[in-house]
Coordinates of C-alpha atoms and ligand atoms in Angstrom, one line a residue:
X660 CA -0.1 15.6 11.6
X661 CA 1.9 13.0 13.5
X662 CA 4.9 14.0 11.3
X663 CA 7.7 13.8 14.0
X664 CA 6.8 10.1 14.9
X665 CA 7.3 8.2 11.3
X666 CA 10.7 9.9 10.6
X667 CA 12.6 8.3 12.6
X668 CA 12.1 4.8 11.5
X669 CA 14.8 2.1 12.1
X670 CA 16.0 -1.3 9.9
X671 CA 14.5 -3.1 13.2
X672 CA 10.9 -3.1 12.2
X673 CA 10.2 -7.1 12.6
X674 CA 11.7 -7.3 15.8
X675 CA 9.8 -4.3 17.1
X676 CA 6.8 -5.5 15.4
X677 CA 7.0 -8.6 16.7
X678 CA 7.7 -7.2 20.3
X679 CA 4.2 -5.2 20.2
X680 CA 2.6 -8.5 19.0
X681 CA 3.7 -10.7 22.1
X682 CA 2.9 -7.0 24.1
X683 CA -0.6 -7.6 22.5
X684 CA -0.9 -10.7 23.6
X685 CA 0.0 -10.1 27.0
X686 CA -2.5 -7.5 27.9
X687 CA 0.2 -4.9 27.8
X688 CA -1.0 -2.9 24.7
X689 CA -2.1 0.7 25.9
X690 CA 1.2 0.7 28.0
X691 CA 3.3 -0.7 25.2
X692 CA 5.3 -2.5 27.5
X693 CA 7.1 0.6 27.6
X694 CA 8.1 2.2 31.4
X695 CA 6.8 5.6 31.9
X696 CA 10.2 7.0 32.3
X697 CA 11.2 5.4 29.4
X698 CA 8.6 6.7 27.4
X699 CA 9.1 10.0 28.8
X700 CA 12.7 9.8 27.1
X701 CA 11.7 8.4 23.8
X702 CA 9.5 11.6 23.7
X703 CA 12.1 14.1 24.6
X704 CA 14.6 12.4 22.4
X705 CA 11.9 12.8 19.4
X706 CA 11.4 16.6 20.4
X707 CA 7.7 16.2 19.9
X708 CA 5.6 16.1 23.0
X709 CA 2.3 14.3 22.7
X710 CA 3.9 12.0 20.0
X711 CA 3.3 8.5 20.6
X712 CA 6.2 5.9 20.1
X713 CA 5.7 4.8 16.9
X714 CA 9.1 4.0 15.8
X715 CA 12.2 2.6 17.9
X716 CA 14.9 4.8 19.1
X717 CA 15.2 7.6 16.7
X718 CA 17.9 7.5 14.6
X719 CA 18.5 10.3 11.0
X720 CA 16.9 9.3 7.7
X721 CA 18.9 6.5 6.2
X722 CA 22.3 7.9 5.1
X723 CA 22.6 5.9 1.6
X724 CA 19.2 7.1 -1.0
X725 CA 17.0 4.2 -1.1
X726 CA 15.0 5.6 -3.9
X727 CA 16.3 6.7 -6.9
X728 CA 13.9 9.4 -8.5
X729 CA 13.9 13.2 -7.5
X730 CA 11.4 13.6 -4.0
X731 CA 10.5 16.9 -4.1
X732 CA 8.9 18.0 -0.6
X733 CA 6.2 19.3 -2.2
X734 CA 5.4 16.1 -3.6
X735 CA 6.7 13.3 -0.8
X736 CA 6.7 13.5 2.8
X737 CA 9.8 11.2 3.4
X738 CA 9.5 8.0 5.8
X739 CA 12.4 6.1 6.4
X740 CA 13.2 3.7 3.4
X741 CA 10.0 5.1 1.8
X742 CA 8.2 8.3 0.4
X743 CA 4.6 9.3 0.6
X744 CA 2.6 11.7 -1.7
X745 CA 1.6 14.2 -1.2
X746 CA -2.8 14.1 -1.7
X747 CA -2.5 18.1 -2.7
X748 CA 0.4 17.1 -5.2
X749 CA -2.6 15.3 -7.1
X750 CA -4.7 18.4 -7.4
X751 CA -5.2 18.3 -11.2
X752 CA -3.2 15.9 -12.8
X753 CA -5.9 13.0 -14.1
X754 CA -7.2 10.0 -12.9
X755 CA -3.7 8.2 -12.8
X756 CA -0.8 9.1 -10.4
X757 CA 2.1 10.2 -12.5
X758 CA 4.9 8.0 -12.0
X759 CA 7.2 10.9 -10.9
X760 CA 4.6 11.7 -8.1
X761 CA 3.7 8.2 -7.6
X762 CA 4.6 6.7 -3.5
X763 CA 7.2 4.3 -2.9
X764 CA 7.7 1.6 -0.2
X765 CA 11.1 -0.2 -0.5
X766 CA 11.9 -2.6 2.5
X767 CA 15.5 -1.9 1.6
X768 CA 16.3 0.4 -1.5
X769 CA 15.6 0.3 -5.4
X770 CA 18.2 -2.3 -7.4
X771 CA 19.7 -1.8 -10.4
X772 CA 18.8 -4.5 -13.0
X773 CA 19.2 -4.7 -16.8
X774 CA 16.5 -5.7 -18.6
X775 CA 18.7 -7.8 -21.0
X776 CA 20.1 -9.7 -18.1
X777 CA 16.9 -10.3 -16.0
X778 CA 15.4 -13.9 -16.3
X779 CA 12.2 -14.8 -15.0
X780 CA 12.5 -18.1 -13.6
X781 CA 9.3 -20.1 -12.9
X782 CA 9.8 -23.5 -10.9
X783 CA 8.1 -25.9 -7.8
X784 CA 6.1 -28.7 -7.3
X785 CA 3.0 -27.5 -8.9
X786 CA 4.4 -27.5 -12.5
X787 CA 5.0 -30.3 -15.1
X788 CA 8.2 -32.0 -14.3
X789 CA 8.2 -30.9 -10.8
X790 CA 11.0 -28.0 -11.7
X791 CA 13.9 -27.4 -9.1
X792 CA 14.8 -24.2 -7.7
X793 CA 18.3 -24.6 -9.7
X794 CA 16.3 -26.1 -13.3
X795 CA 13.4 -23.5 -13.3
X796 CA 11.4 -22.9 -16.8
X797 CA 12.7 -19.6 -17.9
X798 CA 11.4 -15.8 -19.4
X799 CA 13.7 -13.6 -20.7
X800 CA 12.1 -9.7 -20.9
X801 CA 11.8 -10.2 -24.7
X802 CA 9.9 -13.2 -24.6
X803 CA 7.6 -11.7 -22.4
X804 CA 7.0 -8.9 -24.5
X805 CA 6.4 -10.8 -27.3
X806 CA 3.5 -12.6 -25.4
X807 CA -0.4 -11.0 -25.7
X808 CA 0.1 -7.6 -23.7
X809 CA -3.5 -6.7 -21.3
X810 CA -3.6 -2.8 -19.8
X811 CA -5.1 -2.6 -16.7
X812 CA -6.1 0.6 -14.4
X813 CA -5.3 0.1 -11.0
X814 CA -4.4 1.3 -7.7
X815 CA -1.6 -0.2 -5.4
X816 CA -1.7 0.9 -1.7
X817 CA -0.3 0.1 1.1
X818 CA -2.0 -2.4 3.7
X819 CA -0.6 0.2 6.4
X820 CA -1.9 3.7 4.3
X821 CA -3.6 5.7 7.0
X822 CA -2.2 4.1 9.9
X823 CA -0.8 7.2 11.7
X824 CA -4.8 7.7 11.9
X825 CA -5.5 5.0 14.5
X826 CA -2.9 7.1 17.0
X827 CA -3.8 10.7 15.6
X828 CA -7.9 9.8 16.1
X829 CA -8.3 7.1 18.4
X830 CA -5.6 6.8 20.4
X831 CA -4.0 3.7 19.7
X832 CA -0.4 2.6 19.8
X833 CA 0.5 0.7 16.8
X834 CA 3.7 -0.5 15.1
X835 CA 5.3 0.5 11.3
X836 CA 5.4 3.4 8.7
X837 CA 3.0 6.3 10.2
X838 CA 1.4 6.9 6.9
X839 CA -1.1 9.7 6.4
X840 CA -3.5 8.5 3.1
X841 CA -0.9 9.2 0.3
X842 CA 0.8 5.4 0.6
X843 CA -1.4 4.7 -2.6
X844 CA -0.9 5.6 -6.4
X845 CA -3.0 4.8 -9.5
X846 CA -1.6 3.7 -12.7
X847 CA -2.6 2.7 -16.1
X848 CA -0.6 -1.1 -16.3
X849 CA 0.7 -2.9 -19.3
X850 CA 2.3 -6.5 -19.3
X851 CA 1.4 -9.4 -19.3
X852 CA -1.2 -12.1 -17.5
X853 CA 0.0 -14.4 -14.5
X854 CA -1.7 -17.0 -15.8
X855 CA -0.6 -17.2 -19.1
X856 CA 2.9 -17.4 -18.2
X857 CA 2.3 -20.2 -15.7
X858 CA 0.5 -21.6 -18.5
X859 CA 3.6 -21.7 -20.6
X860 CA 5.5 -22.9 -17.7
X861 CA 3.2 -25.8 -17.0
X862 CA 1.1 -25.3 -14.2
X863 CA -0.7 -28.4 -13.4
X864 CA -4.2 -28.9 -11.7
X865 CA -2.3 -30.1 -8.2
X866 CA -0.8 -26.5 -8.0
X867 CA -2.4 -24.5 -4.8
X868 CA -0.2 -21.5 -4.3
X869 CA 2.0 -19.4 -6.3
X870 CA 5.2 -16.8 -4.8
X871 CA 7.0 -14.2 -6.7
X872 CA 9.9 -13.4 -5.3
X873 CA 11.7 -9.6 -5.5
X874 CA 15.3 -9.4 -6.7
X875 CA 15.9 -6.6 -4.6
X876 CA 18.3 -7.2 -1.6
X877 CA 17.5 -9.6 1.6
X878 CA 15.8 -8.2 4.2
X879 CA 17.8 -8.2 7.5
X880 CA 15.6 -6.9 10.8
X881 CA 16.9 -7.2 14.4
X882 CA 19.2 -9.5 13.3
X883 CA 16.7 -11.9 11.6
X884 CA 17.4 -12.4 7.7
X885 CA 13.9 -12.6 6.8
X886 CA 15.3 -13.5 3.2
X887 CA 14.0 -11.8 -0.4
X888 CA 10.7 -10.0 -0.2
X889 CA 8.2 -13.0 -0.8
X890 CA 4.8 -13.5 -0.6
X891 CA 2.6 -16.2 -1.7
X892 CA -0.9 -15.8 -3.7
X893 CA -3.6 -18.3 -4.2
X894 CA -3.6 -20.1 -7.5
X895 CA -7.2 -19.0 -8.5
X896 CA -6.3 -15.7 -7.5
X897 CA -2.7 -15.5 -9.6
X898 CA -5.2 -17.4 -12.8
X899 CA -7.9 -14.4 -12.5
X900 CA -6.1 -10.9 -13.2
X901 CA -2.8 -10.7 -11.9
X902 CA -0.2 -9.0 -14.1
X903 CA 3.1 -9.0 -14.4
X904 CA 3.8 -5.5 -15.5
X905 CA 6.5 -3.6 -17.6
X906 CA 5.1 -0.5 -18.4
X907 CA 3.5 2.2 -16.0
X908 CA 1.4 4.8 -17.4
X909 CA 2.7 4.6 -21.0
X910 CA 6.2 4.6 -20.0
X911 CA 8.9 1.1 -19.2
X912 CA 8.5 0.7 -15.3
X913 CA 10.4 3.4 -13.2
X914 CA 13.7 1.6 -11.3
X915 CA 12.0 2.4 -7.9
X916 CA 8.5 0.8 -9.2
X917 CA 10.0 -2.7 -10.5
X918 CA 11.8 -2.4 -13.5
X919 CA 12.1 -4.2 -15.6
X920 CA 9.1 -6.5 -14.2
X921 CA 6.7 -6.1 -11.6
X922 CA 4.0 -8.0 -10.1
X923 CA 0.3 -6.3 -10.0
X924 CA -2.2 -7.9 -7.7
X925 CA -5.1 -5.4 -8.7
X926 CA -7.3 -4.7 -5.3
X927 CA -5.1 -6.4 -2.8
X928 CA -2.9 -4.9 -0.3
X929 CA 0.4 -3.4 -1.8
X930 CA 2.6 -6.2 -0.4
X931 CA 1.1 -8.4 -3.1
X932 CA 2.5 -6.7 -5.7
X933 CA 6.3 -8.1 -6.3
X934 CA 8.8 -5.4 -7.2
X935 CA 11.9 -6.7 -9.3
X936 CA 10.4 -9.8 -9.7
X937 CA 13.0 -12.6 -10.0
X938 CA 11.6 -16.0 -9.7
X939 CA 8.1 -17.3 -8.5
X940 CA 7.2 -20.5 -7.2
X941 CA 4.5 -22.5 -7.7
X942 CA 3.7 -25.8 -5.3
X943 CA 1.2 -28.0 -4.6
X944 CA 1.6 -27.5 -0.7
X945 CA 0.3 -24.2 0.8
X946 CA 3.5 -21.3 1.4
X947 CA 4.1 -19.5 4.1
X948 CA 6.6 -16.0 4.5
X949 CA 7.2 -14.0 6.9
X950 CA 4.9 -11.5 4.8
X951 CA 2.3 -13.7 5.2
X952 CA 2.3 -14.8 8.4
X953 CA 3.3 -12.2 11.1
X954 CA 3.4 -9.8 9.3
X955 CA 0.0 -8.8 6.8
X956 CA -2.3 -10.7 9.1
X957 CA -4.2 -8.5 12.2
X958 CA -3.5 -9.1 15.7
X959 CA -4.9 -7.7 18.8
X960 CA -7.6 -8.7 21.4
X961 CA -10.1 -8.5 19.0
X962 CA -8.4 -11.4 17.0
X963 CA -7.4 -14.9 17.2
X964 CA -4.1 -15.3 19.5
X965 CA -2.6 -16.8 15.7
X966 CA -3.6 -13.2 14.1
X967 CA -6.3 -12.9 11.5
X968 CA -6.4 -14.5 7.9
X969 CA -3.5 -13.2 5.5
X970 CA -4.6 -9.7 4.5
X971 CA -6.1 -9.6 1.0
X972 CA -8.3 -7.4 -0.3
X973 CA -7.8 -3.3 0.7
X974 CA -10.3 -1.6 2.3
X975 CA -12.0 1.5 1.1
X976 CA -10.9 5.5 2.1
X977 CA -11.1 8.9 0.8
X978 CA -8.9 11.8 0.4
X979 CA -9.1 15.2 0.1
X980 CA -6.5 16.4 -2.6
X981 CA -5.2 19.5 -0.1
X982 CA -2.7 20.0 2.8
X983 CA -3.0 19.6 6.0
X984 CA -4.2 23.0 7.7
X985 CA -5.1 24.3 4.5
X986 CA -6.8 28.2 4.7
X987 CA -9.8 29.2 3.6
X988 CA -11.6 32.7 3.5
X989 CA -14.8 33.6 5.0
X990 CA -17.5 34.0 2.6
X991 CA -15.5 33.0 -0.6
X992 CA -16.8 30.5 -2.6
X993 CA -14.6 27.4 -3.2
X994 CA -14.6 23.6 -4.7
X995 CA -13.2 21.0 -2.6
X996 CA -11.6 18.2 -4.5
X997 CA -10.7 14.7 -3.4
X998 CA -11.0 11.0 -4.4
X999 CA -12.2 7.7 -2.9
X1000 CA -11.4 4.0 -3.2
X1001 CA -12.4 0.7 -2.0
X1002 CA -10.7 -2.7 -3.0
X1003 CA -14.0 -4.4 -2.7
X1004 CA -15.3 -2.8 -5.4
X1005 CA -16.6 0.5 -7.4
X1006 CA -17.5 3.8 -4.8
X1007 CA -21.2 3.9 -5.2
X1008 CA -21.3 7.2 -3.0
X1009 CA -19.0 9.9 -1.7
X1010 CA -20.2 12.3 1.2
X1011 CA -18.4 15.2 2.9
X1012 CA -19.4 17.1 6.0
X1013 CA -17.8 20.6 6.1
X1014 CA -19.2 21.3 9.5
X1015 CA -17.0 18.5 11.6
X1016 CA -19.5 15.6 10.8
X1017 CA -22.8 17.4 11.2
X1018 CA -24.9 18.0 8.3
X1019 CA -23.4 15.6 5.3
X1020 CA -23.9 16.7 1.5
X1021 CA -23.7 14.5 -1.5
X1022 CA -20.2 14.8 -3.8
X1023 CA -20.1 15.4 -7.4
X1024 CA -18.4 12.8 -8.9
X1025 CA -15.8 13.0 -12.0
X1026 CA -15.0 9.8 -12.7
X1027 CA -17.3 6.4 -14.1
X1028 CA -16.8 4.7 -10.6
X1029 CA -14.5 1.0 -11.6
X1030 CA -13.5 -1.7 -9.3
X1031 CA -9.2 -1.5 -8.7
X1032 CA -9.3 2.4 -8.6
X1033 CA -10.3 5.7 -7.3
X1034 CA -13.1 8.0 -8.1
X1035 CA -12.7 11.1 -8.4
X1036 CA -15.2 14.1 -6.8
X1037 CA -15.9 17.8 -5.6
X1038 CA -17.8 19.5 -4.0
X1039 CA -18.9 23.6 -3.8
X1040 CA -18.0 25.4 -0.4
X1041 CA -18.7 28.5 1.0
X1042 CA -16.8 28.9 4.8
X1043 CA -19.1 30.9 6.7
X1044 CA -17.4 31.0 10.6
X1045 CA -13.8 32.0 10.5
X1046 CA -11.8 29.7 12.8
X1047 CA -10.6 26.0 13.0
X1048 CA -12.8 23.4 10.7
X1049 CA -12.7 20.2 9.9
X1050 CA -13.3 18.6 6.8
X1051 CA -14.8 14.9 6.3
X1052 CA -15.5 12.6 3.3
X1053 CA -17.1 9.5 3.2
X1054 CA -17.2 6.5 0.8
X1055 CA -19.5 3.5 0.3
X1056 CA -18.8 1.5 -2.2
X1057 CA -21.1 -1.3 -4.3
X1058 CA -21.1 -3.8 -1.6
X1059 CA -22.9 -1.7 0.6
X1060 CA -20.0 -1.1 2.8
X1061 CA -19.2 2.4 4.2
X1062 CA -16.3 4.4 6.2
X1063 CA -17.2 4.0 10.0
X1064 CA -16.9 6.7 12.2
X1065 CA -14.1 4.1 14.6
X1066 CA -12.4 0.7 13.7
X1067 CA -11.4 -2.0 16.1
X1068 CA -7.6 -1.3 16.0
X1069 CA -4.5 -4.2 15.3
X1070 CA -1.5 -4.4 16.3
X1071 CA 0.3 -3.2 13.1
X1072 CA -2.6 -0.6 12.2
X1073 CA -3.2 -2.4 8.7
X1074 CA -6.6 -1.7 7.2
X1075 CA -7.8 1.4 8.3
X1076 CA -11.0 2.5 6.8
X1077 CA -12.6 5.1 9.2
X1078 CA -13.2 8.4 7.7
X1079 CA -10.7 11.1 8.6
X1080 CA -11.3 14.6 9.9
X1081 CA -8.9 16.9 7.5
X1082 CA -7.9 19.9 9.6
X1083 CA -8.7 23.6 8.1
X1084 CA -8.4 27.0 9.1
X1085 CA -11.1 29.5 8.1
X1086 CA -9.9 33.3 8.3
Ligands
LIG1525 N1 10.6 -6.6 -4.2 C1 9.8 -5.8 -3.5 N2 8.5 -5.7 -3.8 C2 7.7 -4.9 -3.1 C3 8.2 -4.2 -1.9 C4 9.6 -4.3 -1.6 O1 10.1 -3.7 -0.7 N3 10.4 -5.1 -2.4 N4 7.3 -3.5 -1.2 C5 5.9 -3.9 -1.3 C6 5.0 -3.0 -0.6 S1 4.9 -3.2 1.1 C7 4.2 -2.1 -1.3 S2 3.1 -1.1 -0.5 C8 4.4 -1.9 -2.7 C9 4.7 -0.4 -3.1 O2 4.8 -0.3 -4.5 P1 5.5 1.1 -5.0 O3 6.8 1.3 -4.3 O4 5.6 0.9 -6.5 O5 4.5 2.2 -4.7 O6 5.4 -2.7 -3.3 C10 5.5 -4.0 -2.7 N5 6.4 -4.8 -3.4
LIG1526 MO1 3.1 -2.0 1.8

C-alpha cells in the first residue's frame, strides 16, 4: 500500500495540481517536471523508497483536528484534512456505512453550526424577482422539516477514490489524496427534494444552472483564495433527485457529514454533494468554480488541452471487505466478502479470480442490485499453494460496462475504474 506517499499532504493542493496540469501539457508528465536529484530528496525526506511524489514537501498531519468524530485506526487510515475507511471495518455491518465508520473529505475542517441559526438562502437570476445575493428567498431548518420528507439509499464517493491505484498498478504520477477504495460510504438519506425547495423559491423556466454553496471556511491554496466550496449542477439534474439532506442513517447529520443540511447528488462524484450548505444560486447563465473547471474535469494527453467535460457521474469498482496482506491458511476453507458499485447504474455481475486473474468464478450476491449503491457478495475459497496471492473482483454493471484490466490515466487520477489486485499471503 502506497501508505507513506498520501500522509504527507499539504494546504497547497491547487497550486501543485495546477503545476502537474501545465507539466501535462508540456510533455513533462512521467518526469513530473521534477529533477532527478530533487526527486531523489523528496524520496529520502518521505523515508519510503520506491514512493512516487504524490504530495508536495512533506510536512506532519495537520496540527489543529479537522474532523470532529473519534478515527479509530482500525477504522480510518488518516490523509491529511481527510480520513478513509477502512474496507475490512465493513465486514458485517449491513448494506449502509454506519455514520461513525463512514469516510470524510473536508477541504479545510468540519464547522460548527446551530441548526436554529442556519438559513438556507436561495437567490440569482434564474428565480422570480431576479433575487440578490444580499435579498435571497429564505429556509430556516424548521421550515424545511416541515416540507414532504423523501429517503433515499445512496452512496457518496470521491471522484479521486482509488487513485493511489494508477501509481501502485500502472505507474502513473498523479496529483491529490492517494486514496485506496474506502473514499466512499453508503447511507440511508432523509430530507428534502432540490426541486421542491426551488420550487418554493421561484425557479423560473430561464434558469440553467443551480450552486450550493458550503458554509464551511474559504479555501485558501498556494496563496489563491479559491473562495467557499462551490460547485454548480445542471437544472434538470438539481429537478430529478437531488436532496438536501438532514438525516443520515436514521440519525440528524453528523457535524463532519453536513449538519444541519447537506446536499446529496445521488450517483455523481462526491464533490457534488454540498456539506454545510449555506446558500445556492440559481442563474440563467451557465456557472463556473474552480471545482468545476480545473479541478473535477480530466486532463492529460489523452484529453482536450481545456481538460474533459466537468466530471459527473462515478464510475464503477469493487472492494474486497479485508486488509491489505490479509493471511490465509492452506487447505482451510473460507468466504471472501466484498461489494461493488457503479454510478451508471445497478451491478449486473461480480467476478473474482483468486489465482491473480486466471481462471474467474461467478460471486454470490447478497443484496437486490439498485442504481446509487453498492451490492453486496461472497464467494467460497479454499487456498491451495501457500505463498503470496492476489485477489481480484470485477464488476459490470446494467449498462454493459465492466472494470478494465488498465485505464488511460489523468492528471488528477479521478475516475479510476480498473479492477484491483488485493494482495494476500497464503501460509
Ligand atoms: N462544504 C463542503 N462540502 C463538501 C466538501 C467540503 O470540503 N466542503 N467536500 C466534498 C467532497 S470532495 C466529498 S468527496 C464529499 C465527502 O463527503 P463526506 O465527508 O460526508 O464523506 O463532500 C463534498 N462536499
Ligand atoms: Mo471528493
Amino acid at each position: 500500500m502506497p501508505a507513506a506517499v498520501s500522509d504527507v499532504r499539504t494546504n497547497d493542493e491547487v497550486a501543485y495540481d495546477q503545476e502537474r496540469l501545465r507539466q501535462w501539457r508540456e510533455g513533462e508528465a512521467r518526469a513530473g517536471g521534477v529533477s532527478r536529484r530533487a526527486m531523489l530528496g523528496l524520496l529520502a525526506a518521505a523515508g519510503a523508497a520506491g514512493a512516487v511524489p504524490l504530495a508536495a514537501p512533506a510536512r506532519a498531519a495537520a496540527a489543529e483536528p479537522t474532523i470532529r468524530k473519534p478515527l479509530p485506526p482500525e477504522w480510518f487510515v488518516p490523509r491529511g484534512t481527510n480520513a478513509e475507511t477502512r474496507f475490512e471495518a465493513l465486514r458485517g455491518t449491513g448494506h449502509t456505512t454506519p455514520n461513525e465508520r463512514f469516510f470524510v473529505r473536508n477541504h479545510t475542517s468540519t464547522p460548527v453550526l446551530d441548526a436554529a441559526e442556519w438559513r438556507l438562502k436561495v437567490w440569482g437570476s434564474g428565480l422570480r424577482g431576479r433575487h440578490a445575493e444580499d435579498r435571497p428567498v429564505e429556509f430556516g431548518y424548521d421550515d424545511l422539516r416541515r416540507l414532504p420528507s423523501v429517503r433515499r439509499t445512496a452512496f457518496v464517493e470521491c471522484a479521486g477514490n482509488g487513485r493511489s491505484f494508477y501509481a501502485s498498478q500502472q505507474g502513473e504520477t498523479v496529483t491529490g489524496t492517494a486514496w485506496t477504495l474506502g473514499a466512499i460510504g453508503v447511507a440511508r438519506w432523509r430530507g428534502v427534494r432540490l426541486g421542491d425547495v426551488l420550487r418554493r423559491a421561484g425557479v423560473t423556466r430561464y434558469a440553467e444552472d443551480v450552486q450550493p454553496r458550503g458554509l464551511d471556511a474559504e479555501f485558501v491554496s498556494g496563496g489563491a483564495n479559491l473562495g467557499r466550496i462551490r460547485r454548480p449542477l445542471p437544472l434538470a439534474k438539481a429537478l430529478d433527485d437531488v436532496l438536501l439532506a438532514y438525516e443520515m442513517n436514521g440519525e440528524p447529520l453528523p457535524a463532519d457529514h453536513g449538519y444541519p443540511v447537506r446536499v446529496v447528488v445521488p450517483s455523481w462524484i462526491g464533490i457534488s454533494s454540498i456539506k454545510w450548505v449555506g446558500d445556492i444560486e440559481v442563474s440563467e447563465e451557465p456557472l463556473y468554480s474552480p471545482w468545476n473547471t480545473t479541478l473535477y474535469r480530466r486532463f492529460g494527453p489523452a484529453y482536450p488541452p481545456e481538460g474533459s467535460a466537468p466530471l459527473t457521474r462515478q464510475t464503477l469498482k469493487s472492494a474486497f471487505e479485508l486488509a491489505s496482506g490479509a493471511v490465509f491458511t492452506t487447505g482451510e476453507r473460507t468466504t471472501l466478502h466484498g461489494r461493488s458499485w457503479s454510478g451508471a447504474g445497478a451491478v449486473a455481475k461480480v467476478e473474482v479470480s483468486t489465482d491473480g486473474g486466471e481462471r474467474w468464478r461467478r460471486a454470490r450476491l447478497h443484496d437486490v442490485p439498485r442504481a446509487d449503491t453498492w451490492t453486496r457478495w461472497s464467494l467460497d475459497w479454499r487456498p491451495d499453494t501457500p505463498g503470496p496471492a492476489a485477489l481480484l473482483a470485477r464488476a459490470t454493471d446494467v449498462r454493459g460496462r465492466t472494470q478494465p484490466a488498465t485505464s488511460v490515466p489523468n492528471a488528477q487520477g479521478y475516475l479510476f475504474d480498473v479492477v484491483v489486485r488485493h494482495p494476500v499471503t497464503v501460509v
